[in-house]
PDB file of C-alpha atoms in Angstrom:
ATOM      1  CA  MET A  26      -0.487   0.056  -0.276  1.00  0.00           C
ATOM      2  CA  GLU A  27       1.512   3.376  -1.151  1.00  0.00           C
ATOM      3  CA  ILE A  28      -0.312   7.149   0.209  1.00  0.00           C
ATOM      4  CA  VAL A  29      -1.055   8.436  -2.706  1.00  0.00           C
ATOM      5  CA  HIS A  30      -2.247  12.124  -0.799  1.00  0.00           C
ATOM      6  CA  LEU A  31      -0.659  12.056   2.479  1.00  0.00           C
ATOM      7  CA  GLY A  32      -1.804  16.314   3.526  1.00  0.00           C
ATOM      8  CA  TYR A  33      -5.446  14.240   3.371  1.00  0.00           C
ATOM      9  CA  PHE A  34      -4.884  10.745   4.295  1.00  0.00           C
ATOM     10  CA  VAL A  35      -3.270  12.061   8.049  1.00  0.00           C
ATOM     11  CA  ARG A  36      -6.785  14.139   8.438  1.00  0.00           C
ATOM     12  CA  ASP A  37      -9.022  11.330   7.994  1.00  0.00           C
ATOM     13  CA  LEU A  38      -7.066   9.114  10.329  1.00  0.00           C
ATOM     14  CA  LEU A  39      -6.691  12.532  12.409  1.00  0.00           C
ATOM     15  CA  VAL A  40     -10.427  12.606  12.446  1.00  0.00           C
ATOM     16  CA  MET A  41     -11.780   8.827  12.580  1.00  0.00           C
ATOM     17  CA  ALA A  42      -9.114   8.632  15.665  1.00  0.00           C
ATOM     18  CA  THR A  43     -11.169  11.846  17.405  1.00  0.00           C
ATOM     19  CA  THR A  44     -14.547  10.378  16.490  1.00  0.00           C
ATOM     20  CA  LEU A  45     -14.290   6.624  17.343  1.00  0.00           C
ATOM     21  CA  THR A  46     -12.870   8.369  20.393  1.00  0.00           C
ATOM     22  CA  ALA A  47     -16.402  10.108  20.829  1.00  0.00           C
ATOM     23  CA  ALA A  48     -17.994   7.275  19.718  1.00  0.00           C
ATOM     24  CA  VAL A  49     -16.423   4.847  22.372  1.00  0.00           C
ATOM     25  CA  ILE A  50     -17.223   7.482  24.898  1.00  0.00           C
ATOM     26  CA  ILE A  51     -20.973   7.845  24.370  1.00  0.00           C
ATOM     27  CA  LEU A  52     -20.954   3.399  24.507  1.00  0.00           C
ATOM     28  CA  MET A  53     -19.624   3.994  28.522  1.00  0.00           C
ATOM     29  CA  LEU A  54     -21.382   6.130  29.882  1.00  0.00           C
ATOM     30  CA  ARG A  55     -24.821   4.445  28.623  1.00  0.00           C
ATOM     31  CA  ARG A  56     -23.488   1.361  30.465  1.00  0.00           C
ATOM     32  CA  ARG A  57     -23.189   3.802  33.721  1.00  0.00           C
ATOM     33  CA  ALA A  58     -25.906   6.062  33.173  1.00  0.00           C
ATOM     34  CA  ARG A  59     -28.621   3.012  32.956  1.00  0.00           C
ATOM     35  CA  ALA A  60     -31.024   5.202  34.785  1.00  0.00           C
ATOM     36  CA  THR A  61     -30.729   8.480  33.305  1.00  0.00           C
ATOM     37  CA  LEU A  62     -31.416   5.833  29.868  1.00  0.00           C
ATOM     38  CA  ARG A  63     -34.576   4.793  30.883  1.00  0.00           C
ATOM     39  CA  TYR A  64     -36.075   7.780  29.283  1.00  0.00           C
ATOM     40  CA  ARG A  65     -36.711   7.460  26.252  1.00  0.00           C
ATOM     41  CA  PRO A  66     -35.388  10.839  24.527  1.00  0.00           C
ATOM     42  CA  PHE A  67     -32.403  11.089  26.016  1.00  0.00           C
ATOM     43  CA  ALA A  68     -32.026   6.331  25.207  1.00  0.00           C
ATOM     44  CA  LEU A  69     -32.351   7.112  21.285  1.00  0.00           C
ATOM     45  CA  ALA A  70     -30.416  10.197  21.774  1.00  0.00           C
ATOM     46  CA  SER A  71     -27.409   8.354  22.967  1.00  0.00           C
ATOM     47  CA  PHE A  72     -27.533   5.901  20.716  1.00  0.00           C
ATOM     48  CA  SER A  73     -28.299   8.320  17.711  1.00  0.00           C
ATOM     49  CA  GLY A  74     -24.679   9.923  18.117  1.00  0.00           C
ATOM     50  CA  PHE A  75     -22.987   6.493  19.103  1.00  0.00           C
ATOM     51  CA  ILE A  76     -24.660   5.127  15.526  1.00  0.00           C
ATOM     52  CA  SER A  77     -23.640   8.445  13.718  1.00  0.00           C
ATOM     53  CA  PHE A  78     -19.580   8.742  14.858  1.00  0.00           C
ATOM     54  CA  LEU A  79     -19.743   5.192  14.177  1.00  0.00           C
ATOM     55  CA  LEU A  80     -20.839   6.424  11.002  1.00  0.00           C
ATOM     56  CA  ILE A  81     -18.456   8.971  10.182  1.00  0.00           C
ATOM     57  CA  THR A  82     -15.575   6.981  10.894  1.00  0.00           C
ATOM     58  CA  ILE A  83     -15.907   3.830   8.956  1.00  0.00           C
ATOM     59  CA  ALA A  84     -16.431   7.226   6.044  1.00  0.00           C
ATOM     60  CA  GLN A  85     -12.965   8.278   7.648  1.00  0.00           C
ATOM     61  CA  ILE A  86     -11.964   5.017   6.970  1.00  0.00           C
ATOM     62  CA  ILE A  87     -12.418   4.900   3.511  1.00  0.00           C
ATOM     63  CA  GLY A  88     -11.420   9.137   2.978  1.00  0.00           C
ATOM     64  CA  ALA A  89      -8.369   7.511   4.269  1.00  0.00           C
ATOM     65  CA  LEU A  90      -8.312   4.298   1.662  1.00  0.00           C
ATOM     66  CA  ILE A  91      -8.942   6.517  -1.271  1.00  0.00           C
ATOM     67  CA  ASN A  92      -6.189   8.476  -1.056  1.00  0.00           C
ATOM     68  CA  THR A  93      -4.145   5.109  -1.163  1.00  0.00           C
ATOM     69  CA  THR A  94      -3.826   2.752  -3.596  1.00  0.00           C
ATOM     70  CA  VAL A  95      -6.041   0.212  -2.173  1.00  0.00           C
ATOM     71  CA  LEU A  96      -9.360   2.570  -3.166  1.00  0.00           C
ATOM     72  CA  TYR A  97      -7.761   5.369  -5.205  1.00  0.00           C
ATOM     73  CA  ALA A  98      -8.515   3.264  -8.590  1.00  0.00           C
ATOM     74  CA  GLU A  99     -11.916   3.640  -6.898  1.00  0.00           C
ATOM     75  CA  LYS A 100     -11.927   6.258  -5.828  1.00  0.00           C
ATOM     76  CA  ASP A 101     -14.771   8.249  -7.573  1.00  0.00           C
ATOM     77  CA  TYR A 102     -17.635   4.757  -6.635  1.00  0.00           C
ATOM     78  CA  TRP A 103     -15.824   5.092  -2.958  1.00  0.00           C
ATOM     79  CA  GLN A 104     -16.283   9.527  -2.937  1.00  0.00           C
ATOM     80  CA  ALA A 105     -20.630   8.508  -3.026  1.00  0.00           C
ATOM     81  CA  ILE A 106     -20.307   5.562  -0.292  1.00  0.00           C
ATOM     82  CA  ARG A 107     -19.204   7.867   2.063  1.00  0.00           C
ATOM     83  CA  SER A 108     -20.866  10.871   1.081  1.00  0.00           C
ATOM     84  CA  VAL A 109     -23.576   8.555   1.618  1.00  0.00           C
ATOM     85  CA  MET A 110     -22.500   7.832   5.346  1.00  0.00           C
ATOM     86  CA  LEU A 111     -21.264  10.515   6.014  1.00  0.00           C
ATOM     87  CA  THR A 112     -24.874  12.447   5.448  1.00  0.00           C
ATOM     88  CA  ILE A 113     -26.860   9.681   7.409  1.00  0.00           C
ATOM     89  CA  ALA A 114     -24.307  10.330   9.874  1.00  0.00           C
ATOM     90  CA  ALA A 115     -25.035  14.674   9.608  1.00  0.00           C
ATOM     91  CA  PHE A 116     -28.736  13.873  10.266  1.00  0.00           C
ATOM     92  CA  LEU A 117     -28.740  11.300  13.316  1.00  0.00           C
ATOM     93  CA  LEU A 118     -26.735  13.585  14.631  1.00  0.00           C
ATOM     94  CA  LEU A 119     -29.048  15.821  14.325  1.00  0.00           C
ATOM     95  CA  PHE A 120     -32.177  13.938  15.841  1.00  0.00           C
ATOM     96  CA  SER A 121     -29.014  13.347  18.459  1.00  0.00           C
ATOM     97  CA  VAL A 122     -29.547  17.100  19.318  1.00  0.00           C
ATOM     98  CA  MET A 123     -33.364  17.470  19.293  1.00  0.00           C
ATOM     99  CA  MET A 124     -33.803  14.271  22.130  1.00  0.00           C
ATOM    100  CA  PHE A 125     -31.847  16.684  24.168  1.00  0.00           C
ATOM    101  CA  TYR A 126     -33.177  20.146  23.432  1.00  0.00           C
ATOM    102  CA  LEU A 127     -37.556  19.103  23.075  1.00  0.00           C
ATOM    103  CA  PRO A 128     -38.279  17.259  26.510  1.00  0.00           C
ATOM    104  CA  PHE A 129     -36.686  21.313  27.666  1.00  0.00           C
ATOM    105  CA  GLY A 130     -36.488  23.526  25.611  1.00  0.00           C
ATOM    106  CA  SER A 131     -41.000  22.899  24.843  1.00  0.00           C
ATOM    107  CA  GLY A 132     -41.382  23.586  27.935  1.00  0.00           C
ATOM    108  CA  LYS A 133     -42.414  20.318  28.665  1.00  0.00           C
ATOM    109  CA  TYR A 134     -40.074  20.088  31.304  1.00  0.00           C
ATOM    110  CA  MET A 135     -37.988  22.359  34.117  1.00  0.00           C
ATOM    111  CA  VAL A 136     -34.857  21.413  35.823  1.00  0.00           C
ATOM    112  CA  LEU A 137     -35.241  22.363  38.884  1.00  0.00           C
ATOM    113  CA  LYS A 138     -32.819  23.044  42.301  1.00  0.00           C
ATOM    114  CA  VAL A 139     -33.490  20.160  44.780  1.00  0.00           C
ATOM    115  CA  VAL A 140     -33.423  21.839  48.029  1.00  0.00           C
ATOM    116  CA  THR A 141     -34.619  20.559  52.030  1.00  0.00           C
ATOM    117  CA  GLU A 142     -34.402  22.760  55.490  1.00  0.00           C
ATOM    118  CA  PRO A 143     -31.713  21.218  57.397  1.00  0.00           C
ATOM    119  CA  THR A 144     -32.780  17.519  58.516  1.00  0.00           C
ATOM    120  CA  ILE A 145     -29.961  17.992  61.709  1.00  0.00           C
ATOM    121  CA  GLU A 146     -27.312  21.343  62.066  1.00  0.00           C
ATOM    122  CA  ALA A 147     -24.018  18.402  62.453  1.00  0.00           C
ATOM    123  CA  TRP A 148     -21.686  19.050  58.741  1.00  0.00           C
ATOM    124  CA  GLY A 149     -18.201  17.540  58.383  1.00  0.00           C
ATOM    125  CA  GLY A 150     -15.920  14.820  59.641  1.00  0.00           C
ATOM    126  CA  TYR A 151     -16.877  12.244  62.230  1.00  0.00           C
ATOM    127  CA  TRP A 152     -14.559   9.057  63.402  1.00  0.00           C
ATOM    128  CA  CYS A 153     -15.623   6.116  64.943  1.00  0.00           C
ATOM    129  CA  ARG A 154     -15.178   2.253  65.464  1.00  0.00           C
ATOM    130  CA  LYS A 155     -16.921   0.214  62.470  1.00  0.00           C
ATOM    131  CA  GLU A 156     -19.627  -1.302  64.245  1.00  0.00           C
ATOM    132  CA  GLU A 157     -20.804   2.634  66.235  1.00  0.00           C
ATOM    133  CA  CYS A 158     -20.383   3.864  61.603  1.00  0.00           C
ATOM    134  CA  TYR A 159     -22.679   1.527  61.045  1.00  0.00           C
ATOM    135  CA  ALA A 160     -24.963   2.101  63.170  1.00  0.00           C
ATOM    136  CA  ALA A 161     -24.629   6.516  62.770  1.00  0.00           C
ATOM    137  CA  PHE A 162     -25.096   5.420  59.446  1.00  0.00           C
ATOM    138  CA  LYS A 163     -27.766   3.444  58.838  1.00  0.00           C
ATOM    139  CA  LYS A 164     -29.546   5.863  61.122  1.00  0.00           C
ATOM    140  CA  LEU A 165     -29.192   8.592  59.053  1.00  0.00           C
ATOM    141  CA  LEU A 166     -30.612   6.649  56.227  1.00  0.00           C
ATOM    142  CA  GLU A 167     -33.650   6.162  57.859  1.00  0.00           C
ATOM    143  CA  MET A 168     -33.996   9.929  58.174  1.00  0.00           C
ATOM    144  CA  ARG A 169     -33.864  10.243  54.839  1.00  0.00           C
ATOM    145  CA  LEU A 170     -30.492  11.932  54.046  1.00  0.00           C
ATOM    146  CA  PRO A 171     -29.338  10.149  50.946  1.00  0.00           C
ATOM    147  CA  GLY A 172     -25.907   8.516  51.811  1.00  0.00           C
ATOM    148  CA  ILE A 173     -23.143   6.004  49.977  1.00  0.00           C
ATOM    149  CA  ALA A 174     -20.380   4.192  51.177  1.00  0.00           C
ATOM    150  CA  ILE A 175     -17.194   3.384  50.880  1.00  0.00           C
ATOM    151  CA  THR A 176     -16.423   0.465  51.446  1.00  0.00           C
ATOM    152  CA  ARG A 177     -13.889  -3.110  50.649  1.00  0.00           C
ATOM    153  CA  ASP A 178     -17.577  -5.166  51.183  1.00  0.00           C
ATOM    154  CA  PRO A 179     -19.317  -6.196  47.966  1.00  0.00           C
ATOM    155  CA  PRO A 180     -22.763  -3.743  47.546  1.00  0.00           C
ATOM    156  CA  ASN A 181     -24.708  -6.850  48.163  1.00  0.00           C
ATOM    157  CA  ILE A 182     -23.188  -8.266  50.774  1.00  0.00           C
ATOM    158  CA  PHE A 183     -23.246  -4.486  52.099  1.00  0.00           C
ATOM    159  CA  ARG A 184     -25.991  -3.274  51.651  1.00  0.00           C
ATOM    160  CA  GLU A 185     -27.943  -7.084  53.882  1.00  0.00           C
ATOM    161  CA  LYS A 186     -25.526  -6.715  56.297  1.00  0.00           C
ATOM    162  CA  LEU A 187     -27.250  -3.670  57.239  1.00  0.00           C
ATOM    163  CA  GLY A 188     -30.471  -3.973  56.036  1.00  0.00           C
ATOM    164  CA  LEU A 189     -29.950  -1.926  52.850  1.00  0.00           C
ATOM    165  CA  LYS A 190     -31.722  -1.991  49.879  1.00  0.00           C
ATOM    166  CA  LEU A 191     -30.169   1.075  47.245  1.00  0.00           C
ATOM    167  CA  THR A 192     -28.193   2.849  49.428  1.00  0.00           C
ATOM    168  CA  PRO A 193     -25.072   3.311  46.777  1.00  0.00           C
ATOM    169  CA  VAL A 194     -22.153   1.657  47.646  1.00  0.00           C
ATOM    170  CA  ILE A 195     -18.790   1.710  46.006  1.00  0.00           C
ATOM    171  CA  TRP A 196     -16.577  -0.694  45.764  1.00  0.00           C
ATOM    172  CA  ILE A 197     -13.163  -0.398  46.758  1.00  0.00           C
ATOM    173  CA  SER A 198     -11.781  -2.997  45.011  1.00  0.00           C
ATOM    174  CA  LYS A 199      -8.871  -4.592  42.062  1.00  0.00           C
ATOM    175  CA  VAL A 200     -10.887  -6.853  40.744  1.00  0.00           C
ATOM    176  CA  GLN A 201     -13.009  -5.592  37.400  1.00  0.00           C
ATOM    177  CA  HIS A 202     -16.429  -4.935  38.136  1.00  0.00           C
ATOM    178  CA  GLU A 203     -18.272  -1.941  37.282  1.00  0.00           C
ATOM    179  CA  ASP A 204     -19.001  -1.419  40.869  1.00  0.00           C
ATOM    180  CA  ALA A 205     -15.967  -1.451  41.316  1.00  0.00           C
ATOM    181  CA  VAL A 206     -13.374   1.115  41.875  1.00  0.00           C
ATOM    182  CA  SER A 207      -8.993   0.771  41.975  1.00  0.00           C
ATOM    183  CA  PRO A 208      -8.269   2.048  45.930  1.00  0.00           C
ATOM    184  CA  THR A 209      -5.169   3.421  43.942  1.00  0.00           C
ATOM    185  CA  ARG A 210      -7.507   6.102  42.270  1.00  0.00           C
ATOM    186  CA  LEU A 211      -8.144   8.655  45.003  1.00  0.00           C
ATOM    187  CA  GLU A 212      -8.765  11.281  42.594  1.00  0.00           C
ATOM    188  CA  TYR A 213     -11.399  10.444  40.790  1.00  0.00           C
ATOM    189  CA  LEU A 214     -12.324   9.297  44.444  1.00  0.00           C
ATOM    190  CA  THR A 215     -12.320  12.899  45.129  1.00  0.00           C
ATOM    191  CA  GLN A 216     -14.206  13.738  42.627  1.00  0.00           C
ATOM    192  CA  ARG A 217     -17.473  11.283  42.318  1.00  0.00           C
ATOM    193  CA  LEU A 218     -17.929  12.043  46.048  1.00  0.00           C
ATOM    194  CA  ALA A 219     -17.144  15.840  45.831  1.00  0.00           C
ATOM    195  CA  ASP A 220     -20.178  15.952  42.940  1.00  0.00           C
ATOM    196  CA  PHE A 221     -21.795  13.733  45.047  1.00  0.00           C
ATOM    197  CA  LEU A 222     -21.849  16.102  47.862  1.00  0.00           C
ATOM    198  CA  LYS A 223     -22.473  19.308  45.394  1.00  0.00           C
ATOM    199  CA  SER A 224     -25.393  17.382  43.999  1.00  0.00           C
ATOM    200  CA  VAL A 225     -28.513  19.336  45.973  1.00  0.00           C
ATOM    201  CA  ASP A 226     -28.801  20.831  48.702  1.00  0.00           C
ATOM    202  CA  VAL A 227     -29.708  18.402  51.522  1.00  0.00           C
ATOM    203  CA  ASP A 228     -28.082  16.788  54.102  1.00  0.00           C
ATOM    204  CA  LYS A 229     -26.236  14.160  53.431  1.00  0.00           C
ATOM    205  CA  VAL A 230     -23.698  10.991  54.544  1.00  0.00           C
ATOM    206  CA  ILE A 231     -21.125   9.068  53.196  1.00  0.00           C
ATOM    207  CA  LEU A 232     -19.212   5.836  55.059  1.00  0.00           C
ATOM    208  CA  ILE A 233     -16.150   5.049  53.961  1.00  0.00           C
ATOM    209  CA  ASP A 234     -15.112   1.787  55.893  1.00  0.00           C
ATOM    210  CA  CYS A 235     -11.446   1.475  54.301  1.00  0.00           C
ATOM    211  CA  VAL A 236      -9.388   3.755  55.479  1.00  0.00           C
ATOM    212  CA  ASP A 237      -6.102   1.250  56.219  1.00  0.00           C
ATOM    213  CA  TYR A 238      -6.566  -0.236  52.955  1.00  0.00           C
ATOM    214  CA  LEU A 239      -6.632   3.310  51.615  1.00  0.00           C
ATOM    215  CA  ILE A 240      -3.599   3.643  52.808  1.00  0.00           C
ATOM    216  CA  LEU A 241      -2.370   0.766  52.663  1.00  0.00           C
ATOM    217  CA  GLU A 242      -2.658   1.512  48.511  1.00  0.00           C
ATOM    218  CA  ASN A 243      -1.391   4.444  48.495  1.00  0.00           C
ATOM    219  CA  GLY A 244       0.735   5.663  51.670  1.00  0.00           C
ATOM    220  CA  GLU A 245      -0.965   7.957  54.568  1.00  0.00           C
ATOM    221  CA  ASP A 246      -0.056  11.378  53.399  1.00  0.00           C
ATOM    222  CA  ALA A 247      -2.508  10.463  50.465  1.00  0.00           C
ATOM    223  CA  VAL A 248      -5.660   9.494  52.406  1.00  0.00           C
ATOM    224  CA  PHE A 249      -4.457  12.015  54.345  1.00  0.00           C
ATOM    225  CA  LYS A 250      -5.926  14.543  51.435  1.00  0.00           C
ATOM    226  CA  PHE A 251      -8.082  13.159  50.410  1.00  0.00           C
ATOM    227  CA  ILE A 252     -10.083  12.770  53.842  1.00  0.00           C
ATOM    228  CA  THR A 253      -9.673  16.466  55.378  1.00  0.00           C
ATOM    229  CA  THR A 254     -10.798  17.203  51.492  1.00  0.00           C
ATOM    230  CA  LEU A 255     -14.049  15.032  51.489  1.00  0.00           C
ATOM    231  CA  LYS A 256     -13.944  16.410  55.486  1.00  0.00           C
ATOM    232  CA  ASP A 257     -13.923  20.358  54.150  1.00  0.00           C
ATOM    233  CA  PHE A 258     -16.324  19.331  50.950  1.00  0.00           C
ATOM    234  CA  ALA A 259     -18.752  17.689  53.432  1.00  0.00           C
ATOM    235  CA  THR A 260     -18.991  20.954  55.695  1.00  0.00           C
ATOM    236  CA  LEU A 261     -19.614  23.085  52.920  1.00  0.00           C
ATOM    237  CA  ASN A 262     -22.129  21.452  51.217  1.00  0.00           C
ATOM    238  CA  ARG A 263     -24.507  19.768  54.052  1.00  0.00           C
ATOM    239  CA  GLY A 264     -22.366  16.063  54.662  1.00  0.00           C
ATOM    240  CA  ILE A 265     -21.464  14.848  57.092  1.00  0.00           C
ATOM    241  CA  LEU A 266     -18.968  12.478  57.199  1.00  0.00           C
ATOM    242  CA  ILE A 267     -18.446   9.496  58.942  1.00  0.00           C
ATOM    243  CA  VAL A 268     -15.430   6.924  59.181  1.00  0.00           C
ATOM    244  CA  SER A 269     -14.296   4.265  60.621  1.00  0.00           C
ATOM    245  CA  ILE A 270     -10.947   4.445  62.258  1.00  0.00           C
ATOM    246  CA  GLU A 271      -9.461   0.800  63.952  1.00  0.00           C
ATOM    247  CA  LYS A 272      -6.670   1.713  66.523  1.00  0.00           C
ATOM    248  CA  GLU A 273      -5.416  -1.312  65.552  1.00  0.00           C
ATOM    249  CA  ALA A 274      -5.536  -0.988  62.227  1.00  0.00           C
ATOM    250  CA  LEU A 275      -3.112   1.878  61.958  1.00  0.00           C
ATOM    251  CA  SER A 276       0.156   3.992  62.833  1.00  0.00           C
ATOM    252  CA  GLU A 277       0.353   5.618  65.620  1.00  0.00           C
ATOM    253  CA  LYS A 278       0.215   9.004  63.482  1.00  0.00           C
ATOM    254  CA  ALA A 279      -2.212   7.998  61.420  1.00  0.00           C
ATOM    255  CA  TYR A 280      -4.814   7.405  64.354  1.00  0.00           C
ATOM    256  CA  ASN A 281      -3.446  10.812  65.591  1.00  0.00           C
ATOM    257  CA  PHE A 282      -3.392  12.620  62.223  1.00  0.00           C
ATOM    258  CA  LEU A 283      -7.000  11.542  61.849  1.00  0.00           C
ATOM    259  CA  THR A 284      -8.566  11.901  65.337  1.00  0.00           C
ATOM    260  CA  SER A 285      -7.105  14.687  65.926  1.00  0.00           C
ATOM    261  CA  GLU A 286      -8.930  16.285  62.323  1.00  0.00           C
ATOM    262  CA  LEU A 287     -12.008  14.542  62.681  1.00  0.00           C
ATOM    263  CA  GLU A 288     -14.597  14.771  65.249  1.00  0.00           C
ATOM    264  CA  PRO A 289     -15.897  11.708  67.762  1.00  0.00           C
ATOM    265  CA  LEU A 290     -18.648  10.309  67.148  1.00  0.00           C
ATOM    266  CA  GLU A 291     -20.134  11.257  70.533  1.00  0.00           C
ATOM    267  CA  LYS A 292     -20.512  14.650  69.130  1.00  0.00           C
ATOM    268  CA  LEU A 293     -22.127  14.381  66.193  1.00  0.00           C
ATOM    269  CA  ARG A 294     -25.277  12.185  68.534  1.00  0.00           C
ATOM    270  CA  MET A 295     -25.067  15.156  71.138  1.00  0.00           C
ATOM    271  CA  LYS A 296     -25.327  17.717  67.959  1.00  0.00           C
ATOM    272  CA  ALA A 297     -28.300  15.415  66.971  1.00  0.00           C
ATOM    273  CA  ARG A 298     -29.777  15.277  70.913  1.00  0.00           C
ATOM    274  CA  GLU A 299     -29.583  19.268  71.555  1.00  0.00           C
ATOM    275  CA  GLU A 300     -31.328  19.506  67.743  1.00  0.00           C
ATOM    276  CA  SER A 301     -34.377  17.606  68.211  1.00  0.00           C
TER     277      SER A 301
END
């Protein structure tokens, strides 16, 4: 195979790489946003967007090959095929945009900020032993606070242990699973939990029961930064961060830092009694 027009060949390859990346991203989002895709317009929009980028990718592969000796001799025929594919892709992209726009642009739906009156003004970070943390977390969930758990247990086992059904669980594990997050992805965990805390203006709770494992995988300083950052986000965004700390599983430095940075769970109970 010889390249006939290098500039056009490189251009088509770059566009192909871009659109293929877009198609892969949409496919990944469809897997991770299944609840949102139950809404038919969003499902149609993402599917048509995926197909359109896939068509553009194929068209660009043809375009690249037209600029080589592989298809250059029949370039008129393949250009016609390519034009049809790009036209279909353009209509699909328009359809995708309309499916996102119509529900809101027509006024049928509105985006409203969810706000509730404070249930308990005790926002910040707290530490306790594991069983106490579990009891406090479950109690706050029973008070209708939205919550999320960061744990070493798989989601179904964790929920069964606490008698829960729907509470989101992030499983800290190195196994390949849709609910699992690698313990070394602290930056991702920070962003995901910060998004949860900032998502709605209501009281909310986060439980972390695997600080020792996170320290093992990342080192103490990285986990100290992770916990203090989450505590600050919780304080600013009506969140209660509950961290399970077992003295026997931590170094003296880690135990002293975490128990000084976080308040003991008893202070949360005292604040709750004062407000009730």
